[in-house]
CSV table of C-alpha atoms and ligand atoms in Angstrom, one decimal:
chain,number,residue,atom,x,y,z
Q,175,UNK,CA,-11.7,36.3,-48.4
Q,176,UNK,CA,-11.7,33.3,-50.4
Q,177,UNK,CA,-13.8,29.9,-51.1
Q,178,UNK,CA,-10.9,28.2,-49.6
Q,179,UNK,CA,-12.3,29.4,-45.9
Q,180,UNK,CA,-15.5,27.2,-46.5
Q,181,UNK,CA,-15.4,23.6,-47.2
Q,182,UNK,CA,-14.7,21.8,-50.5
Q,183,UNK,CA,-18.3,21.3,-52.2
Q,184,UNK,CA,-17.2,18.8,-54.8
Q,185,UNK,CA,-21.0,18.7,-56.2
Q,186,UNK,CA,-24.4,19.5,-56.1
Q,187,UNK,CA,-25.0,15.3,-55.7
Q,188,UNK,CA,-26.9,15.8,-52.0
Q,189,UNK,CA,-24.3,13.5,-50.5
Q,190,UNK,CA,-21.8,15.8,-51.0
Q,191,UNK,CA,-24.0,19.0,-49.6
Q,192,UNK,CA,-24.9,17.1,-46.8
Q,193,UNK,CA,-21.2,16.5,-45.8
Q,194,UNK,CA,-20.1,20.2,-46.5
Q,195,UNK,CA,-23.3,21.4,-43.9
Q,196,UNK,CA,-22.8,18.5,-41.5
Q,197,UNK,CA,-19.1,19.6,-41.5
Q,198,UNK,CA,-20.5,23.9,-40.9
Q,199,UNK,CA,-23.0,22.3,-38.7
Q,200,UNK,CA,-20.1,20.5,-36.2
Q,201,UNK,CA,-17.7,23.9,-36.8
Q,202,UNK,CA,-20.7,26.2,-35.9
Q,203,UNK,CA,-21.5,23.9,-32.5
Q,204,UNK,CA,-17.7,23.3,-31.5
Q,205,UNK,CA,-17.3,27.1,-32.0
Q,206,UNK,CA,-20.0,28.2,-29.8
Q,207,UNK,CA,-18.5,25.9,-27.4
Q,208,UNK,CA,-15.8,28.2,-26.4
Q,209,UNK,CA,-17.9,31.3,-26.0
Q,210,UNK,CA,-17.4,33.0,-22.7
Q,211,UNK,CA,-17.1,36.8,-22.9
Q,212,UNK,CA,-19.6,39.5,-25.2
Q,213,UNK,CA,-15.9,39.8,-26.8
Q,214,UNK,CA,-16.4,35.7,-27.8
Q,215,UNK,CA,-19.5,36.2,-29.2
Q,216,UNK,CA,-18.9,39.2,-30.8
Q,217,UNK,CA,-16.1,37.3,-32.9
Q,218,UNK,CA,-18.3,34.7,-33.3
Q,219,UNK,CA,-21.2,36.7,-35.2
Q,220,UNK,CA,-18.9,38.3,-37.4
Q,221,UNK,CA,-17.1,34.8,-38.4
Q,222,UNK,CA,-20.5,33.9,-39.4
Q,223,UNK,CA,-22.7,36.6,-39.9
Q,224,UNK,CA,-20.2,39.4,-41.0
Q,225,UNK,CA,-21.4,41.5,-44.4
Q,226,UNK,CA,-18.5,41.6,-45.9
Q,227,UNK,CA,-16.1,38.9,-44.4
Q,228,UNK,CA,-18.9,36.3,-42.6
Q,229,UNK,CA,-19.1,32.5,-43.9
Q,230,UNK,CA,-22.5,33.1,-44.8
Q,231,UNK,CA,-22.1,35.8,-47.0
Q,232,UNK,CA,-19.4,33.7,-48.9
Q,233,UNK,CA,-21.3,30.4,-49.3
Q,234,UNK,CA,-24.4,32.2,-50.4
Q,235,UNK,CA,-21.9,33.8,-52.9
Q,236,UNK,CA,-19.6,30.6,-53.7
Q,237,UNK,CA,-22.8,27.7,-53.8
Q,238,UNK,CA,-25.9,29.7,-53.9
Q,239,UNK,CA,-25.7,31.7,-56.6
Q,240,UNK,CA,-23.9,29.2,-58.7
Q,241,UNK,CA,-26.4,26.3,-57.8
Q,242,UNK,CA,-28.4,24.3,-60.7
Q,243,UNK,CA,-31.9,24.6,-59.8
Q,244,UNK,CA,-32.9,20.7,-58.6
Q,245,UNK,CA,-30.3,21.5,-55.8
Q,246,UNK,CA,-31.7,25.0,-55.0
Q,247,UNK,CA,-34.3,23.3,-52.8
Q,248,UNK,CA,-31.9,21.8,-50.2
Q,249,UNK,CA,-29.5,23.9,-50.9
Q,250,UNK,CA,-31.4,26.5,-49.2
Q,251,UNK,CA,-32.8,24.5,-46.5
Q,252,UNK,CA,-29.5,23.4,-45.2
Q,253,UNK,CA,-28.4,27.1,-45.6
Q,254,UNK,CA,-31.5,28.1,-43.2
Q,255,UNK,CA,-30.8,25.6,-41.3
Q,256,UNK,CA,-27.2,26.9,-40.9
Q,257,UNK,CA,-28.0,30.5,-40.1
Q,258,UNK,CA,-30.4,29.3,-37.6
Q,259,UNK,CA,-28.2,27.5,-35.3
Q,260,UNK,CA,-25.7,30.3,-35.8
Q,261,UNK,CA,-28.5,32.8,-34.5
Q,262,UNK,CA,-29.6,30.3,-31.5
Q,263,UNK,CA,-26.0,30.1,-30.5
Q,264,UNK,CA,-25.5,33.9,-30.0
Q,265,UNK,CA,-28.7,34.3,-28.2
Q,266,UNK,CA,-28.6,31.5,-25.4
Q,267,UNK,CA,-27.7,32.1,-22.1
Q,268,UNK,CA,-23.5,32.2,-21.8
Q,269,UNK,CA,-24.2,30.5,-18.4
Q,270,UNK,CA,-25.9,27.3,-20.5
Q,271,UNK,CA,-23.5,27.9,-23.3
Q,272,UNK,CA,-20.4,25.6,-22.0
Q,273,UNK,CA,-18.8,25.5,-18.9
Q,274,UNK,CA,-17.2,28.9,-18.0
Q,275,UNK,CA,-14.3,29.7,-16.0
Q,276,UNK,CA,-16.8,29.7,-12.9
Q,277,UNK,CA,-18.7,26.4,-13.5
Q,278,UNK,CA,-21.7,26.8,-12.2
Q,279,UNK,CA,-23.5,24.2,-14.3
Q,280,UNK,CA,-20.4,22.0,-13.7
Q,281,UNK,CA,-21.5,21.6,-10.0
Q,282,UNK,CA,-24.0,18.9,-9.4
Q,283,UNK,CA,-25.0,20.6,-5.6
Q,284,UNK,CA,-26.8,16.6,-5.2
Q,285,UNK,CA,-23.5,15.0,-5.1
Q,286,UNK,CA,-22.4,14.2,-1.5
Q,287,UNK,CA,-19.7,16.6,-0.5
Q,288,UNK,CA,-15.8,15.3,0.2
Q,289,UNK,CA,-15.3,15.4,4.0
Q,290,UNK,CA,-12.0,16.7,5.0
Q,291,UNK,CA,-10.4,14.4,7.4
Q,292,UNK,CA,-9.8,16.4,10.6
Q,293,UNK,CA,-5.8,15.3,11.3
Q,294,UNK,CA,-5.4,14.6,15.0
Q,295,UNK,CA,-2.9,14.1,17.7
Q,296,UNK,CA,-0.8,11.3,17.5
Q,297,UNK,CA,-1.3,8.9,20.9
Q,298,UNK,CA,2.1,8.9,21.1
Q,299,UNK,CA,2.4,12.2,21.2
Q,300,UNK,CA,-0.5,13.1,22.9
Q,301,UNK,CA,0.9,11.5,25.4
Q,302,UNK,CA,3.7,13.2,25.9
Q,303,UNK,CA,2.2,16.6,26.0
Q,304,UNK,CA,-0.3,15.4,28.6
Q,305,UNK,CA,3.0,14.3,30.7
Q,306,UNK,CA,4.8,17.6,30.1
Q,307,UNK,CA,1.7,19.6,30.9
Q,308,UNK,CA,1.3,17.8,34.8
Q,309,UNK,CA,5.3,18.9,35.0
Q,310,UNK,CA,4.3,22.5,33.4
Q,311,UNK,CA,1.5,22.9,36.3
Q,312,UNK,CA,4.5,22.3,38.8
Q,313,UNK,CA,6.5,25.6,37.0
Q,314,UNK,CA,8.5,23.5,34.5
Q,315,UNK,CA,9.9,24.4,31.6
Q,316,UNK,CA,10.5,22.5,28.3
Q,317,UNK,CA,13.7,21.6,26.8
Q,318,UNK,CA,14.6,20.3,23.9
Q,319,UNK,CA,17.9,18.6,22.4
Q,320,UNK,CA,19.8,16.6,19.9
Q,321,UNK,CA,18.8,13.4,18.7
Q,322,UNK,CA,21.6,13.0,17.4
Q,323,UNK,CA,24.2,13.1,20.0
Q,324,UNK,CA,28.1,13.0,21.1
Q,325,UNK,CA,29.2,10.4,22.9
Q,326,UNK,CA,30.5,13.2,25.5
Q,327,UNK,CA,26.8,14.2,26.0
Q,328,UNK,CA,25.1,10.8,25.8
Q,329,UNK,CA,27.9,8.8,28.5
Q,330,UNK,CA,30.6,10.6,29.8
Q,331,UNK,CA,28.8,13.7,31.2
Q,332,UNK,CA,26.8,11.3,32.9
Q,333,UNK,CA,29.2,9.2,34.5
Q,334,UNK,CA,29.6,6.7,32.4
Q,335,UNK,CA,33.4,6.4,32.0
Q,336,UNK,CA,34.7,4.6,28.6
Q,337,UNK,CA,33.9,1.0,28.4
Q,338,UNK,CA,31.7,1.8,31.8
Q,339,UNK,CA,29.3,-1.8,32.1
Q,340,UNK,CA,26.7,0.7,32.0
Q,341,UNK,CA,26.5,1.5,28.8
Q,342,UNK,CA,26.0,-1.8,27.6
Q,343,UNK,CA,22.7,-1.6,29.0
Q,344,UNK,CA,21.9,1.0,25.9
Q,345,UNK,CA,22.3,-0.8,23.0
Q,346,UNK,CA,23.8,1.8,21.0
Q,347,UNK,CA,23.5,3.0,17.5
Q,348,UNK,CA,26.4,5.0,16.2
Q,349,UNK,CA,27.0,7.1,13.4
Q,350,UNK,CA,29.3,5.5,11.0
Q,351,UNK,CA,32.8,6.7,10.0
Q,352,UNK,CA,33.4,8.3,13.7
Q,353,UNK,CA,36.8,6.2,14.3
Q,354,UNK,CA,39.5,9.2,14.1
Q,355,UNK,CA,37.5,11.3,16.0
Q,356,UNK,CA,38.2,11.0,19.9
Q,357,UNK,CA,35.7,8.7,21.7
Q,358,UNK,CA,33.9,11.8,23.5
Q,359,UNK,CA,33.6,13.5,20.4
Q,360,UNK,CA,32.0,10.4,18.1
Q,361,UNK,CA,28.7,10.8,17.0
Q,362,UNK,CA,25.7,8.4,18.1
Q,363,UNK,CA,21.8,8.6,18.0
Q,364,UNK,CA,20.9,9.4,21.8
Q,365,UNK,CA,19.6,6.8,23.3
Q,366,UNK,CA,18.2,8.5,26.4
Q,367,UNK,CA,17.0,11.9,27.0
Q,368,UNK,CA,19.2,12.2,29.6
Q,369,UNK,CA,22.2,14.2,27.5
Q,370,UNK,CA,19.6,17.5,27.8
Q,371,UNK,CA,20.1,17.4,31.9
Q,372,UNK,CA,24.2,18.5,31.0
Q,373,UNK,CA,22.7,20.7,27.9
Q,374,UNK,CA,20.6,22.2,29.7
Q,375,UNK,CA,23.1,22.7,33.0
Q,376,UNK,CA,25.5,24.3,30.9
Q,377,UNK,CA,23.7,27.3,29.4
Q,378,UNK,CA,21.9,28.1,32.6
Q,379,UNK,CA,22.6,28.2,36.5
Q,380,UNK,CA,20.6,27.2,39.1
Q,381,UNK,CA,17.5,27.0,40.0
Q,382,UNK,CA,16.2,24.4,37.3
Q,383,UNK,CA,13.3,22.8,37.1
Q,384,UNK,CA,12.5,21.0,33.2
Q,385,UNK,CA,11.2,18.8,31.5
Q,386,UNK,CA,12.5,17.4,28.4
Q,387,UNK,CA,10.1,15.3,25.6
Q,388,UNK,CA,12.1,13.3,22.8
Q,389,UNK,CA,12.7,10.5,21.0
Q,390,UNK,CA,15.5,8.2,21.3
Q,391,UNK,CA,17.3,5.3,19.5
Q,392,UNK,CA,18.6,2.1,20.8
Q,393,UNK,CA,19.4,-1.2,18.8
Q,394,UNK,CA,16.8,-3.6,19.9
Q,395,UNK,CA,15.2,-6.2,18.1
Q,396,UNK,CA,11.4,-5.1,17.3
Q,397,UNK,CA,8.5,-7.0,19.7
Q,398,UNK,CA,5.3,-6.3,21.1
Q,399,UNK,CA,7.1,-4.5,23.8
Q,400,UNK,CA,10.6,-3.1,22.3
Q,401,UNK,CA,10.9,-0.4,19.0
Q,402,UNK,CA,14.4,0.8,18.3
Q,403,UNK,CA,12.8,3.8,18.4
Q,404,UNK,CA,10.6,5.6,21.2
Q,405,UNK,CA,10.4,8.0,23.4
Q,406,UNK,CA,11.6,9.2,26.6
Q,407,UNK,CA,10.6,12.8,29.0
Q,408,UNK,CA,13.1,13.3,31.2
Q,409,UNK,CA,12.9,15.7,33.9
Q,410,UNK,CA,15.3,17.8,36.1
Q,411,UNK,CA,15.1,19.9,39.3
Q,412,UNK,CA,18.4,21.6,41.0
Q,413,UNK,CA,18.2,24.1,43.5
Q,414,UNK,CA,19.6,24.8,47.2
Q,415,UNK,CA,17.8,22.2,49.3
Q,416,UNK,CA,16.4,19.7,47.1
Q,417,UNK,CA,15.9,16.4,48.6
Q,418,UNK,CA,14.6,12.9,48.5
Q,419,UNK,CA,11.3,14.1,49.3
Q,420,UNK,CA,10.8,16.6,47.3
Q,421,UNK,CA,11.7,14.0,44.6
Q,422,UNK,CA,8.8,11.6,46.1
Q,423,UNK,CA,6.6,14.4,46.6
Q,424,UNK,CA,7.0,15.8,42.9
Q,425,UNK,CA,6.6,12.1,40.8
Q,426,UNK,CA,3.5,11.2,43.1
Q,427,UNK,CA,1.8,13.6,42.2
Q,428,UNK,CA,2.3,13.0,38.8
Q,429,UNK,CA,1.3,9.7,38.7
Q,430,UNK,CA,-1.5,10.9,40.3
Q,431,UNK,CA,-2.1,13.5,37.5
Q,432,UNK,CA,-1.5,11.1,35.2
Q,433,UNK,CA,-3.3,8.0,35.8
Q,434,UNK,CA,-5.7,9.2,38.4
Q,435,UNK,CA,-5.5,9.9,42.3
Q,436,UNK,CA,-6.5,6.7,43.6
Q,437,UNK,CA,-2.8,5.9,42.0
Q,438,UNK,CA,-0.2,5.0,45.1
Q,439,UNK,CA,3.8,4.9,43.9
Q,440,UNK,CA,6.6,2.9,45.6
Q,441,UNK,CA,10.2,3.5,45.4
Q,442,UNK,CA,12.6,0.4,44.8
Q,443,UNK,CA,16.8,0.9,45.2
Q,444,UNK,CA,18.5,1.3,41.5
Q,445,UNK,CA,21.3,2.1,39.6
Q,446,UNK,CA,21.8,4.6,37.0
Q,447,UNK,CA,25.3,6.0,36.6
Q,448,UNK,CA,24.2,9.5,36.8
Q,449,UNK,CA,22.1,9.3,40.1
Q,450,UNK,CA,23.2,8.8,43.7
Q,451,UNK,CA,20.5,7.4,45.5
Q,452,UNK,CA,19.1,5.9,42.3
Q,453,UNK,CA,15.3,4.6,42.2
Q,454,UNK,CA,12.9,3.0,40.2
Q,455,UNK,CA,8.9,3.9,40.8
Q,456,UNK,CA,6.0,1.4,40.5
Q,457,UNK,CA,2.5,2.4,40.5
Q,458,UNK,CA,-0.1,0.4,41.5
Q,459,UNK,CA,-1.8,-1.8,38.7
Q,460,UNK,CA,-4.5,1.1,36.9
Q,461,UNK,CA,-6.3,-2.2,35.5
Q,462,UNK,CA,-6.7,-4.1,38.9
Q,463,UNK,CA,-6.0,-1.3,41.4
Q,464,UNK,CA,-3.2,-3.3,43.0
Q,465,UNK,CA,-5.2,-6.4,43.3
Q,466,UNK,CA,-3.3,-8.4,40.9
Q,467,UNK,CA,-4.0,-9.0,37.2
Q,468,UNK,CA,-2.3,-10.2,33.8
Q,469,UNK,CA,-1.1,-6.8,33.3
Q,470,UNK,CA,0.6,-6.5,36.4
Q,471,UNK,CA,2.1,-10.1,36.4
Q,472,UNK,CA,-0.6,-10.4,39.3
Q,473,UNK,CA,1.8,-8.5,41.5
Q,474,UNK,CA,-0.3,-5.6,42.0
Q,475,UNK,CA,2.4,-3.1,40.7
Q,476,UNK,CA,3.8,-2.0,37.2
Q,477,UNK,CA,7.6,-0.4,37.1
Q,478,UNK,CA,6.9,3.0,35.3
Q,479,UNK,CA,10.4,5.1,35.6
Q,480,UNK,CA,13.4,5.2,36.9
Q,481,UNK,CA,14.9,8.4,39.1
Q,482,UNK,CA,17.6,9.9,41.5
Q,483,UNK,CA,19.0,12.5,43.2
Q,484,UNK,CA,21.8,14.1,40.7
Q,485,UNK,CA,25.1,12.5,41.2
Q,486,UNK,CA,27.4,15.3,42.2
Q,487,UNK,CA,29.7,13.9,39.6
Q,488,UNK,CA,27.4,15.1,36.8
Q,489,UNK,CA,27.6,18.3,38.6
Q,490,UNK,CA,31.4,18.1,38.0
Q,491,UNK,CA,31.2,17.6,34.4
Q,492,UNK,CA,28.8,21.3,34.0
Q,493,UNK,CA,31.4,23.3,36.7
Q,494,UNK,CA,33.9,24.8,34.1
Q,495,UNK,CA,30.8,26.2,32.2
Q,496,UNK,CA,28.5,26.9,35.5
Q,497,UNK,CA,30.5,27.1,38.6
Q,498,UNK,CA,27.5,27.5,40.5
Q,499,UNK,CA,26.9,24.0,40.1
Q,500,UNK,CA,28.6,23.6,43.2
Q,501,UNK,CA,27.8,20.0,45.1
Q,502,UNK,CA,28.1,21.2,48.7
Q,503,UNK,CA,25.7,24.3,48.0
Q,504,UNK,CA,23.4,22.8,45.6
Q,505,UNK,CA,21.4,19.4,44.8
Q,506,UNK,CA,18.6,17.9,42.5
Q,507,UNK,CA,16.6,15.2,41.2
Q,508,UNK,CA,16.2,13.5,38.3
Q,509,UNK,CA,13.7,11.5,36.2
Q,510,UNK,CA,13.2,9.7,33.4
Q,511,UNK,CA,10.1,7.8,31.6
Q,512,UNK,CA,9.1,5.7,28.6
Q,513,UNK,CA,6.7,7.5,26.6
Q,514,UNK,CA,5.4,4.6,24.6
Q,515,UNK,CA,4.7,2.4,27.5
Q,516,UNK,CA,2.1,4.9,29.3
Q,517,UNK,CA,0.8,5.6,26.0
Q,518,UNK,CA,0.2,2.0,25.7
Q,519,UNK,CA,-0.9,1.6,29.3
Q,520,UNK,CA,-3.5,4.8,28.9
Q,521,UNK,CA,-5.0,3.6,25.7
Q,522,UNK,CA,-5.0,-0.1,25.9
Q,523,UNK,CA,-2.1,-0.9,23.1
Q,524,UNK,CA,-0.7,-4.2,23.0
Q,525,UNK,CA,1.7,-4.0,20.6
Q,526,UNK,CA,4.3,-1.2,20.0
Q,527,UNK,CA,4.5,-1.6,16.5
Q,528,UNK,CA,1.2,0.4,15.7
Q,529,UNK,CA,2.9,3.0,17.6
Q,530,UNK,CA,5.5,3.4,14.9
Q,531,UNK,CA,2.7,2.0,11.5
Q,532,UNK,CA,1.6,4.8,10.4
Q,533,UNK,CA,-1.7,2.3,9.7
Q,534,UNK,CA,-4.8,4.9,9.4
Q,535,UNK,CA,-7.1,1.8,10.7
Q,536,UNK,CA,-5.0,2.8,14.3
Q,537,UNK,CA,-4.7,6.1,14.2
Q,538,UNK,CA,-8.1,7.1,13.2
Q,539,UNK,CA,-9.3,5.7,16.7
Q,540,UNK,CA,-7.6,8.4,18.4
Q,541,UNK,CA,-9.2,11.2,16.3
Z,612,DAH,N1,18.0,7.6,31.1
Z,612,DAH,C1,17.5,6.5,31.8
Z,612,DAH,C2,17.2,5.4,30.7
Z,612,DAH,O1,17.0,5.7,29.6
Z,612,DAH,C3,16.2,6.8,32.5
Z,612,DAH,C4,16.5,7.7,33.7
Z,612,DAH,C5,16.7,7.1,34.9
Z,612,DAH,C6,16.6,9.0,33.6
Z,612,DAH,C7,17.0,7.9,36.0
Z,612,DAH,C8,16.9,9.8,34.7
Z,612,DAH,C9,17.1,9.2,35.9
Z,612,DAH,O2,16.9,11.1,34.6
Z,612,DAH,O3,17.3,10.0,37.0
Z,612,DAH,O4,17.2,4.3,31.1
């Protein structure tokens, strides 16, 4: 224990107490600052207070008793002074002391509270559970695949043969770097939902009935109207017996689910590569009911999906895994429909682009 643990007093000149207590003074309050435990303040007392080792005991020793008497006065009065915010410090409240590791005093209980934001269901996506769920009511199941895909899986298990005109209608984006590899074997970002009919073919035999929800790729220019990416549910029923009808039957009433009962489909002659009758569906306008309207091109009708019964090529292509896909004992239907569109039909979007924003001024609408 030496003087050297209390400040300098360079003289008895009251400027220089004055510094010496107002330096004490701002030790004492920055110290009793950090008290939290009984521990804390135990330390603390002896610090200051201790007989034998306390900074009390030494200045009274080191200033008090060597003091000439005109500074005795103040002397005394600053050392009072002293002891007396020493004392008050050990006897407050620890709660009012300083902020403790549970803040109590921290918490102003006036302040409005932060809100979580609830997160919610994308449209998009809400979407296209609301479509799977109408095809899960039917005994459905739900696939999923690859997005990205082989060229195998995404054309020539569906009948599109190399350099097929067909495929030009899929603006395709391929995987870099894929020229030494075989054509069937080249790597591309699907862009239909369609490869998960041969996927799904080839691990199971009939019967099938699924749906398949996903997104796709294809390299168009962005509009109102066309995203290079969006998404597709594709569907697919084989069995002994399947027909026409049951493939009219089965997407009627899921317009119907979908869009309301009043809904009526048609069924136009089309071409897809991997479907033999191939059709695309109209239902009537759900802004005008099929009166005719801007949204409908005042035809009464908007195209929705296209369709077909399974060509039996495609059944070819999943024999050597599943012979039972046999064309003259089996047959099947198959659907497939723009996610984005019916999104934007249901909720009144007019441009696909917000779709794909991530802009919270949207999206917070659908929460
Ligand atoms: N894959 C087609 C497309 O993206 C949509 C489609 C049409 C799927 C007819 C099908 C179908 O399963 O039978 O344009």
């Amino acid at each position: 224990m030496s003087s050297s643990q209390i400040p300098v007093l360079e003289s008895y000149e009251s400027q220089h107490l004055e510094a010496a207590f107002q330096a004490l003074n701002a030790d004492v309050a920055r110290r009793a600052a950090g008290l939290r435990t009984s521990e804390d303040r135990e330390q603390f007392r002896l610090y200051w207070l201790g007989r034998k080792q306390g900074r009390l005991k030494l200045i009274s020793d080191v200033w008090l008793k060597s003091a000439p008497a005109e500074a005795r006065k103040s002397l005394g009065q600053h050392f009072n002074q002293l002891k007396q915010q020493i004392e008050q410090a050990l006897e407050a409240d620890p709660a009012t002391l300083a902020p403790s590791t549970t803040p109590t005093d921290a918490i102003d209980i006036t302040l409005p509270g932060i809100r979580p934001t609830l997160g919610a269901e994308h449209p998009l996506i809400r979407t296209m559970h609301e479509i799977v769920r109408v095809f899960e009511h039917m005994g459905y199941s739900v696939g999923v695949g690859p997005e990205v895909e082989t060229d195998y899986y995404n054309f020539e298990a569906l009948n599109f043969p190399p350099n097929h005109p067909a495929r030009d209608t899929q603006d395709t984006l391929v995987v870099a770097n894929q020229q030494n590899k075989p054509l069937r074997d080249r790597l591309l970002l699907r862009t239909h939902t369609s490869p998960v009919q041969i996927r799904t073919m080839e691990r199971q035999p009939p019967p099938v009935r699924i749906v398949i929800p996903g997104k796709v790729h294809r390299n168009d220019a962005a509009d109102a109207t066309h995203s290079p990416i969006f998404h597709q549910v594709e569907g697919l029923c084989v069995d002994e017996n399947i027909t026409f009808s049951d493939l009219k039957g089965t997407l009627d009433h899921a317009m119907k689910e979908l869009f309301g009962s009043a809904v009526r489909t048609r069924f136009f002659p089309s071409f897809f590569p991997f479907t033999e009758p191939s059709a695309d569906v109209q239902i009537s306008c759900i802004f005008c009911g099929g009166k005719g309207c801007r949204k409908c091109k005042h035809s009464g009708w908007i195209e929705l999906l296209g369709c077909g019964m399974v060509n039996p090529a495609v059944f070819k292509f999943v024999r050597g895994k599943q012979p039972a896909y046999d064309p003259k004992k089996i047959s099947g239907f198959a659907f497939g429909m723009g996610v984005d569109r019916i999104a934007m039909m249901k909720y009144g979007i007019s441009d696909i682009g917000l779709l794909y924003s991530g802009d919270m001024r949207f999206l917070e609408q659908f929460a």
